[in-house]
XYZ file of N, CA and C in Angstrom:
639
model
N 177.596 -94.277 67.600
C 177.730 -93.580 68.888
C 178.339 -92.205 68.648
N 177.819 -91.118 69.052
C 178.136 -89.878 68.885
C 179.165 -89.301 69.719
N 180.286 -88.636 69.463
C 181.330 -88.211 70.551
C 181.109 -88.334 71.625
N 181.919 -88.388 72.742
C 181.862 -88.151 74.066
C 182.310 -86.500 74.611
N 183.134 -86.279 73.437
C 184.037 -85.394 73.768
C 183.037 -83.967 74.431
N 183.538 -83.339 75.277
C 182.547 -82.104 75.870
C 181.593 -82.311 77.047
N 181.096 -83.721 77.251
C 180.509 -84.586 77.524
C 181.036 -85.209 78.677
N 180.342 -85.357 79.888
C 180.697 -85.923 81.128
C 180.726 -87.732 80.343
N 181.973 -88.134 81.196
C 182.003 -89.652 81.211
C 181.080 -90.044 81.867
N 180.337 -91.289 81.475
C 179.291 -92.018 82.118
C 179.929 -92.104 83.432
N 178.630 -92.694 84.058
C 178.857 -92.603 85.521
C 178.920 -94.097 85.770
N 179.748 -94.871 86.119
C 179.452 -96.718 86.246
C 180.751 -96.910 86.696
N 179.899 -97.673 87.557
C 181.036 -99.045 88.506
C 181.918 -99.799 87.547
N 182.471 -100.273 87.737
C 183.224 -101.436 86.531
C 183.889 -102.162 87.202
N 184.135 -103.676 87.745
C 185.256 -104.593 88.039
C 186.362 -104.063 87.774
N 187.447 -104.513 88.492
C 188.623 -103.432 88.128
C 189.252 -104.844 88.709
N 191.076 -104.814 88.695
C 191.971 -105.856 89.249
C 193.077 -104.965 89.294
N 193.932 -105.193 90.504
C 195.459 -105.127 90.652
C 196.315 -106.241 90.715
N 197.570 -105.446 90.129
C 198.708 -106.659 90.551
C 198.604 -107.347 91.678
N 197.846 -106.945 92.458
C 197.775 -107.786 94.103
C 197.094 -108.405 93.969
N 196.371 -108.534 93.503
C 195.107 -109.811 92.701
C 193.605 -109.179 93.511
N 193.433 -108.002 94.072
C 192.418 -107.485 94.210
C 191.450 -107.205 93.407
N 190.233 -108.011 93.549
C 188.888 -106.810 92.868
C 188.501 -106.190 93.538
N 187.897 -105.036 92.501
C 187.068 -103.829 93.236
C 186.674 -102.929 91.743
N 185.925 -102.211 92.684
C 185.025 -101.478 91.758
C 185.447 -99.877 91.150
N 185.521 -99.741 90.197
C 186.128 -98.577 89.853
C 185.174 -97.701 89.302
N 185.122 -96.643 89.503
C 183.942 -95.329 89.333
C 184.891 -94.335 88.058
N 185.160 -94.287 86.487
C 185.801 -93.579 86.288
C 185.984 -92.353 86.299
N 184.496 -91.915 86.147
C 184.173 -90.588 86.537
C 184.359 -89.996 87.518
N 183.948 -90.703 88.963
C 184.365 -90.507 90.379
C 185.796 -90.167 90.407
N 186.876 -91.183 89.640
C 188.465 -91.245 89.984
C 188.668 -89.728 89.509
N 188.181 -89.242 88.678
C 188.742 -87.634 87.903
C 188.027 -86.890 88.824
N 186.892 -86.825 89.324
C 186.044 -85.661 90.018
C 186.388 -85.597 91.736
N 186.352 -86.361 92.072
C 186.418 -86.428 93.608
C 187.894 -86.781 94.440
N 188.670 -87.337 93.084
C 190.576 -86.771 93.259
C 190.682 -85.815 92.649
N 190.007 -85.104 91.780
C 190.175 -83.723 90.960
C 191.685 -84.074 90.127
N 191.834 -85.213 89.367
C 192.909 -85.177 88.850
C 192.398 -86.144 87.353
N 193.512 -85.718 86.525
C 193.079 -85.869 85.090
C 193.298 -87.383 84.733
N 192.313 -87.928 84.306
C 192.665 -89.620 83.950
C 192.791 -90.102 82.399
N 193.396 -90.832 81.969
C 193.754 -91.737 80.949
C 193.584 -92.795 81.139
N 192.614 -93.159 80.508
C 191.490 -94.504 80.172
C 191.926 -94.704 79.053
N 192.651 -96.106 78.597
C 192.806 -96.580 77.644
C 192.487 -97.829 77.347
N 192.340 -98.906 76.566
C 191.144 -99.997 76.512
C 191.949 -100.586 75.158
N 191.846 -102.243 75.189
C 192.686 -102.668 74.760
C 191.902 -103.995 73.903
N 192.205 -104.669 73.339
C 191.410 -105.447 72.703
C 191.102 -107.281 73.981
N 192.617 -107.765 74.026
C 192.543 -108.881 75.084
C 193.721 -109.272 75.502
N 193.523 -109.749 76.488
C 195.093 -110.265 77.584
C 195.187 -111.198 76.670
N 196.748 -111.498 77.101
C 197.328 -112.310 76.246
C 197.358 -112.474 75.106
N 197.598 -111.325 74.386
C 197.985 -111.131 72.600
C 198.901 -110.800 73.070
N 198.888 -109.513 71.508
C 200.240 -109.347 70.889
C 200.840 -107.711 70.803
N 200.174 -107.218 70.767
C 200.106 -105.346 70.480
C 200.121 -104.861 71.760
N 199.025 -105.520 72.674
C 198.255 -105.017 73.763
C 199.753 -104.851 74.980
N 199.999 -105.881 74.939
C 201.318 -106.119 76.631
C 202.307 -104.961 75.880
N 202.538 -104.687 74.634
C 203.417 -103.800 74.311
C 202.858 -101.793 74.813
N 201.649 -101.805 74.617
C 200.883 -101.119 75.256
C 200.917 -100.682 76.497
N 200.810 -101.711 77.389
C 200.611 -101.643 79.082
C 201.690 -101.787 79.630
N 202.903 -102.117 78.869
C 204.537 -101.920 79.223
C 204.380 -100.348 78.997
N 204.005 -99.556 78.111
C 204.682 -98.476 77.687
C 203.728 -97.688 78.448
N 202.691 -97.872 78.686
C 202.470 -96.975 79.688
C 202.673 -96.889 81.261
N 202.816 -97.845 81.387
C 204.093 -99.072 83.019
C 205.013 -97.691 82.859
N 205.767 -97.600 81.926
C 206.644 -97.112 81.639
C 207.066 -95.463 82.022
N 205.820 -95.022 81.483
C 205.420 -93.555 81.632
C 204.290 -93.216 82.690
N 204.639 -94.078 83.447
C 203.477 -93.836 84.915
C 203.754 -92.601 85.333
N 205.188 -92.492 85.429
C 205.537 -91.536 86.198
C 205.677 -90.027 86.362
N 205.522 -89.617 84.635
C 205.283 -88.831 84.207
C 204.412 -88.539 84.113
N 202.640 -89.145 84.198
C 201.656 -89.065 84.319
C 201.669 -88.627 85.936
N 201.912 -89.495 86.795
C 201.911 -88.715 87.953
C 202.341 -86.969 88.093
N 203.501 -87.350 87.823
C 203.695 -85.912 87.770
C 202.932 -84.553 86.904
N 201.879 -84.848 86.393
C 201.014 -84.167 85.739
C 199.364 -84.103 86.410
N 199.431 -84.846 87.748
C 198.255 -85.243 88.272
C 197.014 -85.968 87.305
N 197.796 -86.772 86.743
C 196.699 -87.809 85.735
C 197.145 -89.303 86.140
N 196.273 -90.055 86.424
C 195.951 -91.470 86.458
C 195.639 -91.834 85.317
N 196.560 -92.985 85.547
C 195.943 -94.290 84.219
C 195.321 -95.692 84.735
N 194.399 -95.650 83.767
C 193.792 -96.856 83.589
C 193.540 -97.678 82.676
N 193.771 -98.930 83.144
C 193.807 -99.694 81.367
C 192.395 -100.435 81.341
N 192.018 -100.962 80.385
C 190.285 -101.814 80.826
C 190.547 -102.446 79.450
N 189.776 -103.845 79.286
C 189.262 -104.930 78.883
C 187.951 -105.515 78.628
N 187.647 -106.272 78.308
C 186.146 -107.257 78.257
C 186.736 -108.324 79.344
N 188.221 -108.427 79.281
C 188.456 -109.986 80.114
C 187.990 -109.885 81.646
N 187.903 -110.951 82.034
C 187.660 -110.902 83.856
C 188.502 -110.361 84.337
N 188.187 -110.348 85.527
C 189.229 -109.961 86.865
C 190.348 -111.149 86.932
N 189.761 -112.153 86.956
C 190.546 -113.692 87.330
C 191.893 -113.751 86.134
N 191.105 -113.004 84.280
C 192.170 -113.743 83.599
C 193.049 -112.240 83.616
N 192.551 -111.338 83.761
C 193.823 -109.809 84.053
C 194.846 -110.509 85.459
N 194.243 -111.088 86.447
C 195.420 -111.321 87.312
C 196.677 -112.218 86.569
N 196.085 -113.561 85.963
C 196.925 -114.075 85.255
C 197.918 -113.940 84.264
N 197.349 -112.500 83.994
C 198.321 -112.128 82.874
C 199.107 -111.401 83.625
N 198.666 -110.657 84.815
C 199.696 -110.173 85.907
C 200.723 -110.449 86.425
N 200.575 -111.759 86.310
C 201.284 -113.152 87.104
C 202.351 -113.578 86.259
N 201.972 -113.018 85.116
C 203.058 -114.179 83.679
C 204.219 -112.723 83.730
N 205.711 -113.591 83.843
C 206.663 -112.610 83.516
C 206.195 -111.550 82.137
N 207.159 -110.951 81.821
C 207.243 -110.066 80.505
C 207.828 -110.529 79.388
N 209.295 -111.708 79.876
C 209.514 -112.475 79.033
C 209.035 -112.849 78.265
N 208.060 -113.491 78.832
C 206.753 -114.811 78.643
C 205.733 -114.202 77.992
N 205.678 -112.808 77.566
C 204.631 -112.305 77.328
C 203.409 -111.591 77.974
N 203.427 -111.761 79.496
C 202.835 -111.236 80.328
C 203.354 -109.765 80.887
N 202.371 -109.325 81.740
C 202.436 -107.859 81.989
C 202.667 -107.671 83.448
N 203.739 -108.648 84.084
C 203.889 -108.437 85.505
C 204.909 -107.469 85.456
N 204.543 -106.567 86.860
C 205.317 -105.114 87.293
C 204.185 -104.000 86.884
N 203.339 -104.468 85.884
C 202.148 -102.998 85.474
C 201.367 -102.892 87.376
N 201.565 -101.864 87.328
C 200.588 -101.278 88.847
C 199.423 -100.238 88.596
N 199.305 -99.867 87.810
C 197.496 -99.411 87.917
C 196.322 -100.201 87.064
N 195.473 -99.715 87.718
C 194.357 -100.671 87.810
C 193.821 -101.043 86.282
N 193.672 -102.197 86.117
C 192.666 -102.490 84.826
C 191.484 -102.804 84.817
N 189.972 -102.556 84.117
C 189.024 -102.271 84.364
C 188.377 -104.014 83.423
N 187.635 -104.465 84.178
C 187.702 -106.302 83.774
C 186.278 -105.558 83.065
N 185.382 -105.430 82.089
C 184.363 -104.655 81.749
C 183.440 -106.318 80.808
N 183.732 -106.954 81.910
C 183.555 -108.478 81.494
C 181.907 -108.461 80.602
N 181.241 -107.977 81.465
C 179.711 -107.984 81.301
C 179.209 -106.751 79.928
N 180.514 -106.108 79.483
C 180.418 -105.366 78.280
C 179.338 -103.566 78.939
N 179.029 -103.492 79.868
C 178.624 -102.450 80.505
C 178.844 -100.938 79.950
N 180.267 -100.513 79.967
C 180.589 -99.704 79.880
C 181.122 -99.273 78.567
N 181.817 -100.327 77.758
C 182.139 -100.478 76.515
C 181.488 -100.553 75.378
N 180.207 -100.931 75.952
C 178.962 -100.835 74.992
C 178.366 -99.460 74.800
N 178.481 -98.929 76.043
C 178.051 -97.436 76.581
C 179.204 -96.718 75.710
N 179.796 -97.307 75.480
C 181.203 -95.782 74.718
C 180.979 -96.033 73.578
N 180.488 -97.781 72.998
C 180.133 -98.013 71.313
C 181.721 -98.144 70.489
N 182.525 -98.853 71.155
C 183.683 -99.262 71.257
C 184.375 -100.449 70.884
N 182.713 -101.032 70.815
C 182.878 -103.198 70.258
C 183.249 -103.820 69.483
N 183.683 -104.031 68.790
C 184.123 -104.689 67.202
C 182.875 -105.788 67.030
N 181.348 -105.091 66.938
C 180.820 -106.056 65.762
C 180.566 -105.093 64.685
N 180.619 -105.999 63.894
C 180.312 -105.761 62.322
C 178.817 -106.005 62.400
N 178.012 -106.996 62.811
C 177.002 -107.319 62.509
C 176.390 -107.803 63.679
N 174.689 -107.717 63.440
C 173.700 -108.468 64.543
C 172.823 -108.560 63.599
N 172.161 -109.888 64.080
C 171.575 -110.653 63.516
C 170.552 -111.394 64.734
N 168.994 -110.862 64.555
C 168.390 -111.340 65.314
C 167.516 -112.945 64.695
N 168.130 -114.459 65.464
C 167.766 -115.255 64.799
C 166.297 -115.871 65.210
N 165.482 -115.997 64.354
C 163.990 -116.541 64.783
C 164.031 -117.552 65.626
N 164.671 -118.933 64.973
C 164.543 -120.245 65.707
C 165.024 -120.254 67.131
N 165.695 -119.445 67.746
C 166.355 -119.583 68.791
C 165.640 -118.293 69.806
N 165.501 -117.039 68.860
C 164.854 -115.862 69.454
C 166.106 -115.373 70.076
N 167.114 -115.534 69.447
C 168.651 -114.640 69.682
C 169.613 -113.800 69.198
N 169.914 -112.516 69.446
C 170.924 -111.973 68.810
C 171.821 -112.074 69.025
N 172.623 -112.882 67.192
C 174.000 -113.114 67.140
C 174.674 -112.075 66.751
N 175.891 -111.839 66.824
C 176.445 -111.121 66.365
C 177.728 -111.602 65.441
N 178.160 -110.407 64.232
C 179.599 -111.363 64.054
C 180.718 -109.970 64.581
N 182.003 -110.715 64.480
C 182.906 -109.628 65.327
C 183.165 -110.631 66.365
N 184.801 -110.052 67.074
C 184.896 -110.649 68.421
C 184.180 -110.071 70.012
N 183.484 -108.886 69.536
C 182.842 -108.192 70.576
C 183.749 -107.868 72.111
N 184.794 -107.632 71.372
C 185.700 -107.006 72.168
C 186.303 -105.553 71.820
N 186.806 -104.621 72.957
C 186.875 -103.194 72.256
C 188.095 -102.977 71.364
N 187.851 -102.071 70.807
C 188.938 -101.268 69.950
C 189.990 -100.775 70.663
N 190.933 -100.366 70.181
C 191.953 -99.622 71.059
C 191.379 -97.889 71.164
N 190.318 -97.893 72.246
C 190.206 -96.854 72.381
C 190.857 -95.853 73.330
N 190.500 -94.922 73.742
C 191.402 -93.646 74.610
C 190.821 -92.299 74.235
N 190.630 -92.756 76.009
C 189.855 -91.456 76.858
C 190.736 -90.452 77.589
N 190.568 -88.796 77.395
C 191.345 -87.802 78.279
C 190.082 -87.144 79.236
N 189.829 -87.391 80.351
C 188.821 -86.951 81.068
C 189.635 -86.012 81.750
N 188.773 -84.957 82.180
C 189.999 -83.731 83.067
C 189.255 -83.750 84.599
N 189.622 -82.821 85.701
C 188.975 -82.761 86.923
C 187.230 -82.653 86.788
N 186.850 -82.471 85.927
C 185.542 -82.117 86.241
C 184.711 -83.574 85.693
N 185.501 -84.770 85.392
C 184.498 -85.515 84.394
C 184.364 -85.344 83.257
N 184.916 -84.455 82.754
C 184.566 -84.483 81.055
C 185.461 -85.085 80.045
N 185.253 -85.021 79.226
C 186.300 -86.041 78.336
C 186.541 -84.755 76.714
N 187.858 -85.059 77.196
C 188.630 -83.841 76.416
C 189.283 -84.221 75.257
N 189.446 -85.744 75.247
C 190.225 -86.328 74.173
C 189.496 -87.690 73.857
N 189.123 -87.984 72.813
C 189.086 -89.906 72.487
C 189.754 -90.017 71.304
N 190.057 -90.996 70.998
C 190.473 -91.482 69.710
C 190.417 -93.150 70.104
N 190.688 -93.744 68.204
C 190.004 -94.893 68.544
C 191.136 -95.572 67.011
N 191.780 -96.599 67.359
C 192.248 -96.801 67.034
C 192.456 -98.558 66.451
N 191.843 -98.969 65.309
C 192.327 -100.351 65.219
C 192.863 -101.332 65.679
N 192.548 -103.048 65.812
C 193.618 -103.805 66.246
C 195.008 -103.884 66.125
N 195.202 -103.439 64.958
C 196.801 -103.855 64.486
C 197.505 -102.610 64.787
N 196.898 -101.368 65.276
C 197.495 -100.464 65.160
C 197.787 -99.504 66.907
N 199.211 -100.186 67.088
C 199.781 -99.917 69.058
C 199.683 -97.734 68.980
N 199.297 -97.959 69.917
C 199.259 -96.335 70.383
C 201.137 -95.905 70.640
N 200.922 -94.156 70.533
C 201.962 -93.537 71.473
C 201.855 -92.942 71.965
N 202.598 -93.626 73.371
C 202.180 -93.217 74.820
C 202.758 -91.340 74.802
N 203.404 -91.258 74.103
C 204.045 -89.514 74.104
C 202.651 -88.829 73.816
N 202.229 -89.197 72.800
C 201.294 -88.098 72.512
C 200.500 -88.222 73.441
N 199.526 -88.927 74.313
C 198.974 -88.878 75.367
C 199.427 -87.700 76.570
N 200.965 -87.748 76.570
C 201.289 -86.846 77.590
C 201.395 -85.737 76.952
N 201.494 -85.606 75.486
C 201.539 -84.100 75.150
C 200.058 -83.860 75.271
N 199.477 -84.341 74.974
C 197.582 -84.147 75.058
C 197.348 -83.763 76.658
N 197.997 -83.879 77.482
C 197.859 -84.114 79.042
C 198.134 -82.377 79.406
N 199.496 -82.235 78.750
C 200.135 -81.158 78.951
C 199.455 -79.834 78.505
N 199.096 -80.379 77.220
C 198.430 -79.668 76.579
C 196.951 -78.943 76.768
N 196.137 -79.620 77.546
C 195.313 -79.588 78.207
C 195.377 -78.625 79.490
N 196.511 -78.894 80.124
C 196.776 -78.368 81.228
C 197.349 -76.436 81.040
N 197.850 -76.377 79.885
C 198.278 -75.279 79.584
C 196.484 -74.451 79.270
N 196.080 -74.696 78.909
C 194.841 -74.778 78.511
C 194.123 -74.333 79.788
N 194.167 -74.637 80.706
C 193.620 -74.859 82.073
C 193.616 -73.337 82.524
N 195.603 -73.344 82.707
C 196.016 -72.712 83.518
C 196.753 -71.176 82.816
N 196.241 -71.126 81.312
C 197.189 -69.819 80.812
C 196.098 -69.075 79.763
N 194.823 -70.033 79.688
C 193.852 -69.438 78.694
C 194.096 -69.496 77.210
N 195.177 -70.197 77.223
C 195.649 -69.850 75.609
C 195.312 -70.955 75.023
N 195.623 -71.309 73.957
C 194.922 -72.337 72.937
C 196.585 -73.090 72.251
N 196.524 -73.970 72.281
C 197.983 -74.858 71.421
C 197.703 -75.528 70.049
N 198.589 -74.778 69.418
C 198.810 -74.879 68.177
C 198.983 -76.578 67.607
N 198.871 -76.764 66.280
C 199.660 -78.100 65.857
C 200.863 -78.118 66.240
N 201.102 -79.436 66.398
C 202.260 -79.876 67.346
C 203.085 -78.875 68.705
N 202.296 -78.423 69.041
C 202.692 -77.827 70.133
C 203.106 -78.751 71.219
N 204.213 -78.179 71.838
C 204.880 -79.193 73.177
C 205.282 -78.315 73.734
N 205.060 -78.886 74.872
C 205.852 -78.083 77.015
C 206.687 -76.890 76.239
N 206.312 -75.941 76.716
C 207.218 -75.020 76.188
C 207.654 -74.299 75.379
N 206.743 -74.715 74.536
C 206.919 -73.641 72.841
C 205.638 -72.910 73.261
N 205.725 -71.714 72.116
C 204.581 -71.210 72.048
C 202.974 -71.584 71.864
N 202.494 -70.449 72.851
C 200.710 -71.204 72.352
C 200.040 -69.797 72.199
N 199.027 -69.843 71.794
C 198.238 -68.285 71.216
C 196.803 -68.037 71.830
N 197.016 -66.853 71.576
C 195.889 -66.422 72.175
C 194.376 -66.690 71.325
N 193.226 -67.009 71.859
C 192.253 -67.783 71.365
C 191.351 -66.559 70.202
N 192.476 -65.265 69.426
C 191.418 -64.786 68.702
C 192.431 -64.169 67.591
N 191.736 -63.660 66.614
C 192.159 -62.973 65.326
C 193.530 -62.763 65.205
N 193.866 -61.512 66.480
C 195.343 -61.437 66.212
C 196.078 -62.131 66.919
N 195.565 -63.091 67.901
C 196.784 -64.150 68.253
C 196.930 -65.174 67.215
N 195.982 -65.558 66.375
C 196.649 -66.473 65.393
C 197.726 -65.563 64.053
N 196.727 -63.869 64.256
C 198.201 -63.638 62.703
C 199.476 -63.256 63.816
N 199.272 -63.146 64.911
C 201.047 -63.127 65.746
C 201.529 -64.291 65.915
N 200.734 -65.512 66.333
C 201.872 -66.721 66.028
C 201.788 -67.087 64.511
N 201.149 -66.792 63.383
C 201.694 -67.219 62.276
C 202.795 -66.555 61.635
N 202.694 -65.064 62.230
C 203.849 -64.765 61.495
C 205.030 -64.976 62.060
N 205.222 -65.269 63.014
C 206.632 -65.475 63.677
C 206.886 -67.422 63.948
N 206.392 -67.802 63.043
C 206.591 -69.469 63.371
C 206.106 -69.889 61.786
């Protein structure tokens, strides 16, 4: 599957669930274009492990700071609607992810996740006797992550292994970063954060911030 990046997010419905035990249908593209606000789509392997609730705590966590940047988060799955409520339901103690409040995307029917090329198979295998393709893999997604901005486009992915938990910081520096971007024309350097310098997008703005940094 070839980048997304530059590239409008597909356009698709997806099952979605809240802590209230609501389904409904979530448009991701719609949520960035028609609120005109920047979303974080992040995608997780399955409810009830081990990496993942550490994940959807930490971005629980940093909701708020996302708000304050006019970006929504969203988390999404292969699991149903039915087993995301349940894991809703299970304390944090316990391993569950009750208190998370934005929406998770149940992508049960593999729709959209297939569309991003996101799946963990290794293999397909079309078998004669049966006239079926097996696959091997759990055919569930990667830890991927999407930065879509107001217009639908997707400004950031990365894709990240099972064993290996995201940080939720760099997301918001990517957010920020973006936004400076937006609103000042300038371009941000490696490791650039809120407030340091950023340069101008030609010849002598890179030899003026190299020589003084």
């Amino acid at each position: 599957m070839a980048t997304l990046v530059g590239k409008k997010f597909p356009d698709l419905n997806v099952d979605a669930m809240n802590e209230m035990g609501d389904t409904f249908k979530v448009n991701v593209l719609e949520e960035a274009v028609n609120n005109k606000k920047k979303v974080v789509l992040f995608w997780y392997p399955k409810d009830f492990t081990f990496v993942c609730p550490t994940e959807l705590h930490a971005f629980q966590a940093a909701l708020g700071e996302f708000e304050k940047r006019n970006t929504v988060v969203i988390g999404a799955s292969c699991d149903t609607p039915e087993v995301h409520f349940a894991w809703l339901s299970q304390s944090k103690d316990n391993g569950g992810i009750e208190g998370v409040t934005y929406p998770l995307l149940a992508d049960s029917n593999r729709n959209l996740s297939s569309i991003l090329g996101i799946l963990d198979i290794t293999n397909e295998v079309f078998d004669e006797a049966t006239q079926t393709v097996q696959v091997e893999g759990d055919n569930v997604t990667y830890r991927a992550t999407y930065i879509i901005d107001e217009d639908g486009v997707v400004q950031h992915e990365s894709i990240n292994n099972m064993p290996l938990g995201r940080n939720v910081g760099e997301y918001l520096r990517l957010v920020d970063a973006l936004t400076h971007v937006q609103e000042k024309g300038e371009v941000c350097p490696a490791n650039w954060e809120e407030g340091k310098d950023a340069m101008q997008p030609n010849a002598k703005g890179t030899a003026a911030y190299l020589a003084s940094h």
